[in-house]
Amino acid sequence: MANKFEFNIRVYIEDTDAGGIVYHANHIRFMERTRTEWLRASGISHYWHQKDYNFVVHKINVKYSRPILMDDLITVTASVVSLKASSFVLQQNIYRGEIMLASGEVELACINADMRPCRLPDEIRELIQKELEPN
């Protein structure tokens, strides 16, 4: 993985359960937020204002290693793992400092307005290919 995008998130009370531990589904929300910020930081900000294609999570696998707690400042990473014609895979990890709290592999599929698989747009394919190139 040539590049790794990092995004910091503060954990608030609404992210936690009654015990002050982040609810398991919110790990996926943190990963989603990081993928969105990765696209924004890469200059793909118009993605939200177009109607030709969309990304959907095709597969996700999350491993919860340690609890995330109220008021933690976490860093969520996104690194491109692989690329296909209409999908790509990201490795995403959640850290508190140097401690890995959770990890996940997410496959995103590109679909058109009719909800059918379609080829990735050229600018996104180019971005992903660049991420896969060795430094």
mmCIF file of C-alpha atoms in Angstrom:
data_model
loop_
_atom_site.group_PDB
_atom_site.id
_atom_site.type_symbol
_atom_site.label_atom_id
_atom_site.label_comp_id
_atom_site.label_asym_id
_atom_site.label_seq_id
_atom_site.Cartn_x
_atom_site.Cartn_y
_atom_site.Cartn_z
ATOM 1 C CA MET A 1 0.000 0.000 0.000
ATOM 2 C CA ALA A 2 1.806 3.045 -1.260
ATOM 3 C CA ASN A 3 -0.241 5.694 0.498
ATOM 4 C CA LYS A 4 -2.267 5.874 3.675
ATOM 5 C CA PHE A 5 -4.887 8.547 4.300
ATOM 6 C CA GLU A 6 -5.451 9.487 7.952
ATOM 7 C CA PHE A 7 -8.431 11.278 9.502
ATOM 8 C CA ASN A 8 -8.827 12.218 13.167
ATOM 9 C CA ILE A 9 -12.175 11.874 14.926
ATOM 10 C CA ARG A 10 -13.153 12.802 18.485
ATOM 11 C CA VAL A 11 -15.501 10.323 20.180
ATOM 12 C CA TYR A 12 -18.609 11.941 21.649
ATOM 13 C CA ILE A 13 -21.193 10.586 24.055
ATOM 14 C CA GLU A 14 -23.666 9.869 21.234
ATOM 15 C CA ASP A 15 -21.088 7.459 19.754
ATOM 16 C CA THR A 16 -21.079 5.285 22.888
ATOM 17 C CA ASP A 17 -23.315 2.794 24.625
ATOM 18 C CA ALA A 18 -24.422 2.962 28.263
ATOM 19 C CA GLY A 19 -20.971 1.782 29.375
ATOM 20 C CA GLY A 20 -19.096 4.602 27.625
ATOM 21 C CA ILE A 21 -17.707 2.277 24.938
ATOM 22 C CA VAL A 22 -18.211 3.067 21.247
ATOM 23 C CA TYR A 23 -21.140 1.072 19.874
ATOM 24 C CA HIS A 24 -19.878 -1.516 17.351
ATOM 25 C CA ALA A 25 -21.770 -0.092 14.354
ATOM 26 C CA ASN A 26 -20.149 3.308 14.871
ATOM 27 C CA HIS A 27 -16.769 1.860 13.895
ATOM 28 C CA ILE A 28 -18.249 1.440 10.411
ATOM 29 C CA ARG A 29 -19.521 5.046 10.501
ATOM 30 C CA PHE A 30 -16.014 6.262 11.381
ATOM 31 C CA MET A 31 -14.613 4.288 8.431
ATOM 32 C CA GLU A 32 -17.269 5.735 6.100
ATOM 33 C CA ARG A 33 -16.485 9.262 7.231
ATOM 34 C CA THR A 34 -12.792 8.649 6.561
ATOM 35 C CA ARG A 35 -13.477 7.333 3.036
ATOM 36 C CA THR A 36 -15.519 10.457 2.309
ATOM 37 C CA GLU A 37 -12.737 12.731 3.570
ATOM 38 C CA TRP A 38 -10.186 10.731 1.527
ATOM 39 C CA LEU A 39 -12.161 11.489 -1.647
ATOM 40 C CA ARG A 40 -12.533 15.154 -0.648
ATOM 41 C CA ALA A 41 -8.791 15.485 0.091
ATOM 42 C CA SER A 42 -8.048 13.870 -3.279
ATOM 43 C CA GLY A 43 -10.042 16.526 -5.117
ATOM 44 C CA ILE A 44 -13.167 14.440 -5.809
ATOM 45 C CA SER A 45 -15.468 16.908 -4.050
ATOM 46 C CA HIS A 46 -18.101 16.945 -6.820
ATOM 47 C CA TYR A 47 -18.950 13.287 -6.075
ATOM 48 C CA TRP A 48 -21.784 14.375 -3.779
ATOM 49 C CA HIS A 49 -23.341 16.608 -6.420
ATOM 50 C CA GLN A 50 -23.629 14.203 -9.339
ATOM 51 C CA LYS A 51 -26.177 11.515 -10.161
ATOM 52 C CA ASP A 52 -24.373 9.271 -12.683
ATOM 53 C CA TYR A 53 -22.832 6.811 -10.235
ATOM 54 C CA ASN A 54 -22.623 5.926 -6.578
ATOM 55 C CA PHE A 55 -20.539 3.701 -4.339
ATOM 56 C CA VAL A 56 -22.062 0.987 -2.197
ATOM 57 C CA VAL A 57 -20.393 -1.284 0.317
ATOM 58 C CA HIS A 58 -20.316 -4.713 -1.305
ATOM 59 C CA LYS A 59 -18.407 -6.459 1.501
ATOM 60 C CA ILE A 60 -17.052 -5.422 4.855
ATOM 61 C CA ASN A 61 -15.109 -7.347 7.458
ATOM 62 C CA VAL A 62 -14.354 -5.642 10.781
ATOM 63 C CA LYS A 63 -12.214 -6.960 13.625
ATOM 64 C CA TYR A 64 -12.682 -5.250 16.995
ATOM 65 C CA SER A 65 -9.431 -5.506 18.976
ATOM 66 C CA ARG A 66 -9.786 -3.022 21.828
ATOM 67 C CA PRO A 67 -12.569 -0.729 23.021
ATOM 68 C CA ILE A 68 -12.864 2.862 21.843
ATOM 69 C CA LEU A 69 -13.919 5.108 24.712
ATOM 70 C CA MET A 70 -15.782 8.356 25.248
ATOM 71 C CA ASP A 71 -13.572 11.405 24.469
ATOM 72 C CA ASP A 72 -10.871 9.358 22.711
ATOM 73 C CA LEU A 73 -9.175 11.082 19.801
ATOM 74 C CA ILE A 74 -8.892 8.341 17.223
ATOM 75 C CA THR A 75 -7.155 8.195 13.868
ATOM 76 C CA VAL A 76 -8.868 6.261 11.109
ATOM 77 C CA THR A 77 -6.802 5.262 8.093
ATOM 78 C CA ALA A 78 -7.674 4.234 4.554
ATOM 79 C CA SER A 79 -5.275 2.466 2.195
ATOM 80 C CA VAL A 80 -6.108 1.074 -1.226
ATOM 81 C CA VAL A 81 -5.533 -2.679 -1.441
ATOM 82 C CA SER A 82 -6.848 -3.634 -4.888
ATOM 83 C CA LEU A 83 -8.725 -2.392 -7.931
ATOM 84 C CA LYS A 84 -11.155 -4.061 -10.356
ATOM 85 C CA ALA A 85 -13.220 -2.636 -13.226
ATOM 86 C CA SER A 86 -16.224 -1.705 -11.088
ATOM 87 C CA SER A 87 -14.938 -2.035 -7.522
ATOM 88 C CA PHE A 88 -11.988 -1.471 -5.222
ATOM 89 C CA VAL A 89 -10.889 -2.601 -1.768
ATOM 90 C CA LEU A 90 -9.620 -0.456 1.095
ATOM 91 C CA GLN A 91 -7.897 -1.517 4.295
ATOM 92 C CA GLN A 92 -9.106 0.685 7.140
ATOM 93 C CA ASN A 93 -7.708 0.788 10.651
ATOM 94 C CA ILE A 94 -8.680 2.710 13.768
ATOM 95 C CA TYR A 95 -5.969 3.796 16.220
ATOM 96 C CA ARG A 96 -5.672 5.582 19.545
ATOM 97 C CA GLY A 97 -2.113 6.834 19.305
ATOM 98 C CA GLU A 98 -0.079 3.812 18.194
ATOM 99 C CA ILE A 99 -2.594 1.258 19.512
ATOM 100 C CA MET A 100 -4.781 -0.405 16.865
ATOM 101 C CA LEU A 101 -8.345 -0.603 18.137
ATOM 102 C CA ALA A 102 -10.089 -2.057 15.094
ATOM 103 C CA SER A 103 -9.348 -3.026 11.510
ATOM 104 C CA GLY A 104 -11.511 -3.590 8.501
ATOM 105 C CA GLU A 105 -11.411 -4.453 4.845
ATOM 106 C CA VAL A 106 -14.083 -2.762 2.752
ATOM 107 C CA GLU A 107 -14.979 -3.562 -0.857
ATOM 108 C CA LEU A 108 -16.811 -0.732 -2.586
ATOM 109 C CA ALA A 109 -18.745 -1.311 -5.799
ATOM 110 C CA CYS A 110 -19.653 1.373 -8.294
ATOM 111 C CA ILE A 111 -23.280 1.406 -9.476
ATOM 112 C CA ASN A 112 -25.115 3.575 -11.985
ATOM 113 C CA ALA A 113 -28.403 5.430 -11.582
ATOM 114 C CA ASP A 114 -30.277 2.187 -12.390
ATOM 115 C CA MET A 115 -28.512 0.463 -9.461
ATOM 116 C CA ARG A 116 -26.480 -1.765 -11.789
ATOM 117 C CA PRO A 117 -22.709 -2.276 -11.579
ATOM 118 C CA CYS A 118 -20.727 0.107 -13.786
ATOM 119 C CA ARG A 119 -17.089 0.882 -14.482
ATOM 120 C CA LEU A 120 -15.356 3.239 -12.094
ATOM 121 C CA PRO A 121 -15.180 6.805 -13.438
ATOM 122 C CA ASP A 122 -11.781 7.577 -14.992
ATOM 123 C CA GLU A 123 -10.748 10.160 -12.381
ATOM 124 C CA ILE A 124 -11.472 7.755 -9.515
ATOM 125 C CA ARG A 125 -9.744 4.878 -11.298
ATOM 126 C CA GLU A 126 -6.686 7.127 -11.833
ATOM 127 C CA LEU A 127 -6.691 8.147 -8.158
ATOM 128 C CA ILE A 128 -6.845 4.519 -7.035
ATOM 129 C CA GLN A 129 -4.157 3.408 -9.496
ATOM 130 C CA LYS A 130 -1.899 6.183 -8.205
ATOM 131 C CA GLU A 131 -2.493 4.973 -4.636
ATOM 132 C CA LEU A 132 -1.446 1.455 -5.667
ATOM 133 C CA GLU A 133 1.839 2.556 -7.249
ATOM 134 C CA PRO A 134 4.959 1.940 -5.166
ATOM 135 C CA ASN A 135 6.700 5.086 -3.923
#
